[in-house]
Short mmCIF file of C-alpha atoms in Angstrom, two decimals:
data_model
loop_
_atom_site.label_atom_id
_atom_site.label_comp_id
_atom_site.label_asym_id
_atom_site.label_seq_id
_atom_site.Cartn_x
_atom_site.Cartn_y
_atom_site.Cartn_z
CA MET A 24 -0.10 -0.07 0.19
CA THR A 25 1.03 3.86 -0.76
CA ARG A 26 -0.09 7.26 0.55
CA GLU A 27 -1.42 9.45 -1.88
CA GLY A 28 -2.75 12.90 -0.93
CA GLY A 29 -3.17 11.91 2.28
CA ARG A 30 -5.02 8.75 1.64
CA THR A 31 -3.97 5.20 1.67
CA ARG A 32 -4.80 2.94 -1.41
CA VAL A 33 -3.60 -0.40 -2.53
CA ARG A 34 -0.91 -0.26 -5.21
CA ARG A 35 -2.78 -1.98 -8.48
CA PRO A 36 -1.10 -2.90 -11.85
CA PRO A 37 -1.19 -0.05 -14.63
CA VAL A 38 -3.87 -2.05 -16.51
CA GLU A 39 -6.07 -2.50 -13.80
CA ARG A 40 -5.78 1.11 -12.46
CA ARG A 41 -6.76 2.33 -15.64
CA ALA A 42 -9.63 0.26 -16.19
CA GLU A 43 -10.64 1.29 -12.80
CA ILE A 44 -10.43 4.85 -13.85
CA LEU A 45 -12.14 3.89 -17.02
CA ARG A 46 -15.19 2.44 -15.51
CA ILE A 47 -15.78 5.46 -12.55
CA ALA A 48 -15.55 7.99 -15.54
CA MET A 49 -17.97 6.20 -17.32
CA GLU A 50 -20.43 6.35 -14.09
CA THR A 51 -19.72 9.95 -13.59
CA PHE A 52 -20.39 11.22 -17.13
CA ALA A 53 -23.24 8.76 -16.96
CA GLU A 54 -24.30 10.21 -14.33
CA ARG A 55 -23.66 14.01 -14.47
CA GLY A 56 -22.69 14.61 -18.17
CA TYR A 57 -19.12 15.51 -19.27
CA GLN A 58 -19.42 19.57 -18.62
CA SER A 59 -20.82 19.10 -15.11
CA ALA A 60 -18.30 15.90 -14.02
CA SER A 61 -15.30 16.96 -12.98
CA LEU A 62 -11.66 15.91 -12.79
CA ALA A 63 -11.47 15.90 -9.14
CA GLU A 64 -14.56 14.20 -8.53
CA ILE A 65 -13.44 11.41 -10.59
CA ALA A 66 -10.47 11.30 -9.07
CA ASP A 67 -11.75 11.37 -5.64
CA ARG A 68 -14.19 8.36 -6.41
CA VAL A 69 -11.20 6.25 -7.99
CA GLY A 70 -9.14 7.07 -4.82
CA LEU A 71 -6.44 8.81 -6.35
CA THR A 72 -5.38 13.05 -6.58
CA GLN A 73 -5.95 14.50 -10.05
CA ALA A 74 -1.90 14.32 -10.55
CA GLY A 75 -2.58 10.22 -10.24
CA VAL A 76 -5.59 10.56 -12.93
CA LEU A 77 -3.26 12.42 -15.39
CA HIS A 78 -0.37 9.82 -15.18
CA TYR A 79 -2.77 7.91 -17.08
CA PHE A 80 -4.92 9.93 -19.17
CA SER A 81 -3.50 13.62 -19.97
CA SER A 82 -6.26 15.31 -19.96
CA LYS A 83 -10.33 15.38 -19.03
CA ALA A 84 -11.19 14.80 -22.92
CA SER A 85 -8.65 12.24 -23.14
CA LEU A 86 -10.82 10.27 -20.60
CA LEU A 87 -13.78 10.89 -22.58
CA THR A 88 -12.19 9.36 -25.42
CA GLY A 89 -11.09 6.09 -23.60
CA VAL A 90 -14.45 6.15 -22.16
CA LEU A 91 -15.95 6.24 -25.69
CA ASP A 92 -13.63 3.98 -27.37
CA LEU A 93 -14.61 1.22 -24.54
CA ARG A 94 -18.16 1.68 -25.34
CA ASP A 95 -17.57 1.07 -28.91
CA SER A 96 -15.26 -1.90 -28.23
CA THR A 97 -18.15 -3.75 -26.70
CA ASP A 98 -20.39 -2.98 -30.02
CA ILE A 99 -17.67 -4.34 -31.96
CA GLU A 100 -17.19 -7.69 -29.98
CA GLU A 101 -20.67 -8.14 -30.15
CA LEU A 102 -20.89 -7.66 -33.80
CA GLY A 103 -18.22 -10.20 -34.24
CA ASN A 104 -15.63 -10.71 -37.13
CA GLU A 105 -17.99 -10.19 -40.07
CA ARG A 106 -21.41 -8.46 -39.55
CA PRO A 107 -25.20 -10.13 -40.65
CA ARG A 108 -26.39 -9.02 -44.18
CA GLY A 109 -29.12 -7.87 -45.74
CA LEU A 110 -32.34 -8.23 -43.49
CA ALA A 111 -30.32 -10.46 -40.69
CA PHE A 112 -28.31 -7.08 -40.16
CA LEU A 113 -31.41 -5.17 -39.28
CA ARG A 114 -32.22 -8.09 -36.68
CA HIS A 115 -29.02 -8.06 -35.42
CA LEU A 116 -29.69 -4.22 -34.59
CA VAL A 117 -33.15 -5.36 -32.61
CA GLU A 118 -31.11 -7.78 -30.73
CA THR A 119 -28.42 -5.04 -29.76
CA VAL A 120 -31.38 -3.31 -28.56
CA ARG A 121 -32.60 -5.90 -26.54
CA ARG A 122 -28.93 -6.47 -24.70
CA ASN A 123 -28.82 -2.97 -24.04
CA THR A 124 -31.88 -3.33 -21.49
CA GLU A 125 -29.25 -5.24 -19.90
CA ARG A 126 -26.80 -2.64 -19.16
CA GLU A 127 -28.49 0.62 -18.59
CA GLY A 128 -25.22 2.33 -17.43
CA ILE A 129 -23.84 2.29 -20.66
CA VAL A 130 -27.23 3.18 -22.80
CA ARG A 131 -27.42 6.09 -19.98
CA LEU A 132 -23.37 7.43 -20.80
CA TYR A 133 -24.31 7.01 -25.05
CA THR A 134 -27.52 9.19 -24.18
CA VAL A 135 -26.21 11.92 -22.22
CA LEU A 136 -23.22 12.57 -24.19
CA ALA A 137 -25.14 12.34 -27.67
CA ALA A 138 -26.89 15.13 -26.42
CA GLU A 139 -24.08 17.02 -24.91
CA SER A 140 -22.02 16.88 -28.17
CA VAL A 141 -23.99 19.58 -30.09
CA THR A 142 -22.60 22.29 -28.15
CA ALA A 143 -19.58 24.32 -29.28
CA GLN A 144 -16.26 22.90 -29.11
CA HIS A 145 -17.23 19.31 -27.19
CA PRO A 146 -14.39 17.07 -27.47
CA ALA A 147 -17.30 14.21 -28.20
CA GLN A 148 -18.91 15.88 -31.31
CA ASP A 149 -16.41 14.28 -33.70
CA TRP A 150 -16.92 10.67 -32.43
CA PHE A 151 -20.62 11.41 -32.39
CA ARG A 152 -20.68 12.77 -35.82
CA GLY A 153 -18.57 9.60 -36.80
CA ARG A 154 -20.50 7.31 -35.07
CA TYR A 155 -23.70 8.45 -36.72
CA GLN A 156 -22.14 8.45 -40.21
CA GLY A 157 -20.88 4.99 -39.67
CA LEU A 158 -24.34 3.64 -38.69
CA HIS A 159 -25.85 5.57 -41.31
CA ALA A 160 -23.97 3.61 -44.03
CA LEU A 161 -24.17 0.29 -42.24
CA LEU A 162 -27.80 0.38 -42.28
CA VAL A 163 -27.84 1.62 -46.16
CA GLU A 164 -25.49 -0.80 -47.25
CA ALA A 165 -27.66 -3.43 -45.41
CA LEU A 166 -31.04 -2.00 -46.87
CA ASP A 167 -29.48 -1.98 -50.48
CA GLU A 168 -27.94 -5.85 -50.29
CA ALA A 169 -31.88 -6.80 -48.99
CA GLN A 170 -33.10 -4.98 -51.98
CA GLN A 171 -30.59 -6.73 -53.86
CA ARG A 172 -32.09 -10.15 -52.54
CA GLY A 173 -35.82 -8.95 -53.14
CA GLU A 174 -35.96 -9.02 -49.40
CA VAL A 175 -37.35 -5.19 -49.37
CA ALA A 176 -39.24 -3.19 -52.31
CA ALA A 177 -37.37 -1.22 -54.91
CA ASP A 178 -39.07 1.71 -54.28
CA VAL A 179 -37.80 2.05 -50.40
CA ASP A 180 -35.72 4.95 -50.01
CA THR A 181 -32.66 3.23 -48.17
CA GLY A 182 -30.85 6.51 -46.77
CA THR A 183 -34.10 8.07 -45.58
CA THR A 184 -35.28 4.93 -44.18
CA ALA A 185 -31.81 4.46 -42.42
CA ARG A 186 -31.96 7.74 -40.93
CA VAL A 187 -35.34 7.27 -39.70
CA ILE A 188 -34.05 3.43 -37.88
CA VAL A 189 -31.40 5.58 -36.11
CA ALA A 190 -33.97 8.54 -35.06
CA THR A 191 -36.59 5.86 -33.83
CA MET A 192 -33.29 3.54 -31.88
CA ASP A 193 -32.26 7.06 -30.37
CA GLY A 194 -35.81 8.18 -29.43
CA LEU A 195 -36.55 4.59 -27.49
CA GLN A 196 -33.61 4.69 -25.34
CA LEU A 197 -34.58 8.42 -24.31
CA GLN A 198 -37.85 7.50 -23.23
CA TRP A 199 -36.69 3.88 -21.64
CA LEU A 200 -34.11 5.52 -19.46
CA LEU A 201 -37.14 8.25 -18.46
CA GLU A 202 -39.87 5.30 -17.86
CA PRO A 203 -38.07 1.71 -17.93
CA GLY A 204 -40.57 -0.11 -16.96
CA SER A 205 -43.17 1.14 -19.56
CA VAL A 206 -41.12 1.20 -22.71
CA ASP A 207 -40.43 -2.48 -24.78
CA MET A 208 -37.21 -0.75 -26.55
CA ALA A 209 -36.69 -4.15 -28.51
CA GLY A 210 -40.20 -4.95 -29.47
CA ALA A 211 -40.94 -0.89 -30.44
CA THR A 212 -37.45 -0.79 -32.43
CA GLU A 213 -38.60 -4.11 -34.21
CA VAL A 214 -41.78 -3.03 -35.40
CA ALA A 215 -41.21 0.38 -36.70
CA ILE A 216 -38.51 -1.31 -38.32
CA SER A 217 -40.98 -3.81 -40.09
CA ARG A 218 -43.14 -0.86 -40.49
CA LEU A 219 -40.87 0.93 -42.81
CA ILE A 220 -39.63 -1.67 -44.81
CA GLY A 221 -42.61 -3.25 -45.35
CA ARG A 222 -42.39 -6.68 -44.32
CA ASP A 223 -41.76 -8.79 -40.85
CA LEU A 224 -38.34 -9.09 -39.96
CA PRO A 225 -36.41 -12.50 -39.99
CA ALA A 226 -36.52 -14.62 -36.82
CA GLY A 227 -34.12 -14.21 -34.00
CA GLU A 228 -32.74 -15.89 -30.88
CA ARG A 229 -34.44 -14.42 -27.44
#
C-alpha cells in the first residue's frame, strides 16, 4: 500500500488501475454529463489525486475518449468478425437493443453524451458525428443488400429509411431511460423497422 494525497490506497497493476479509472469515469459521465463532471470528482471516486489520474490520461478530454472507445469496443465484440447481411443485420440491431436493456449505464452514458456533443467545441462531437455517419452507412448498405436479394421492395428509400431507424432507436433509448418499466425498446424498434420496410424481420434468438 502507498500514501497519496493523505489517503491510503492499494497499489494495483497499471492495466487494472486504468480500467478502474475508465469504469468510474463512465459512471460519472453517465450520471452528470461530461460538462458537469470534474476530474477532481472522478479522481476522488477512484481514490487518487488529479495528478494520479492524469498519469494515465493526459486530460479530461483524453479520459472521455477512452470511455467512448471502451463503449465502442463492446459493440464491436458483439458484432463479431463479420456483420450479418441484408435483413439479418436489421435483426442484429433489434437484438442489440434487447441486450442494451441489461446495461443501463452504457445506454445512459451514450444518451447523455450524444445530447451534449451538439454544443460548441465539445470534445466528443467528432466521435458522435463519425458514429452516426458510420451507422447510417451500415444501415444503407444492409438495406441495399436486402433490396438486391428481393427482401425489401425496390421503391424503399434506403437513405431516408436508415436515418429514421437511427432516430427511432435514439428516441426509444431516451424514453426507456425515463420510464424503463413501460417501454419495450426492442419490441418497438422491431415494429418501427417492419413498418418502414413493409415486411416482418426474420426470426431471431430470444
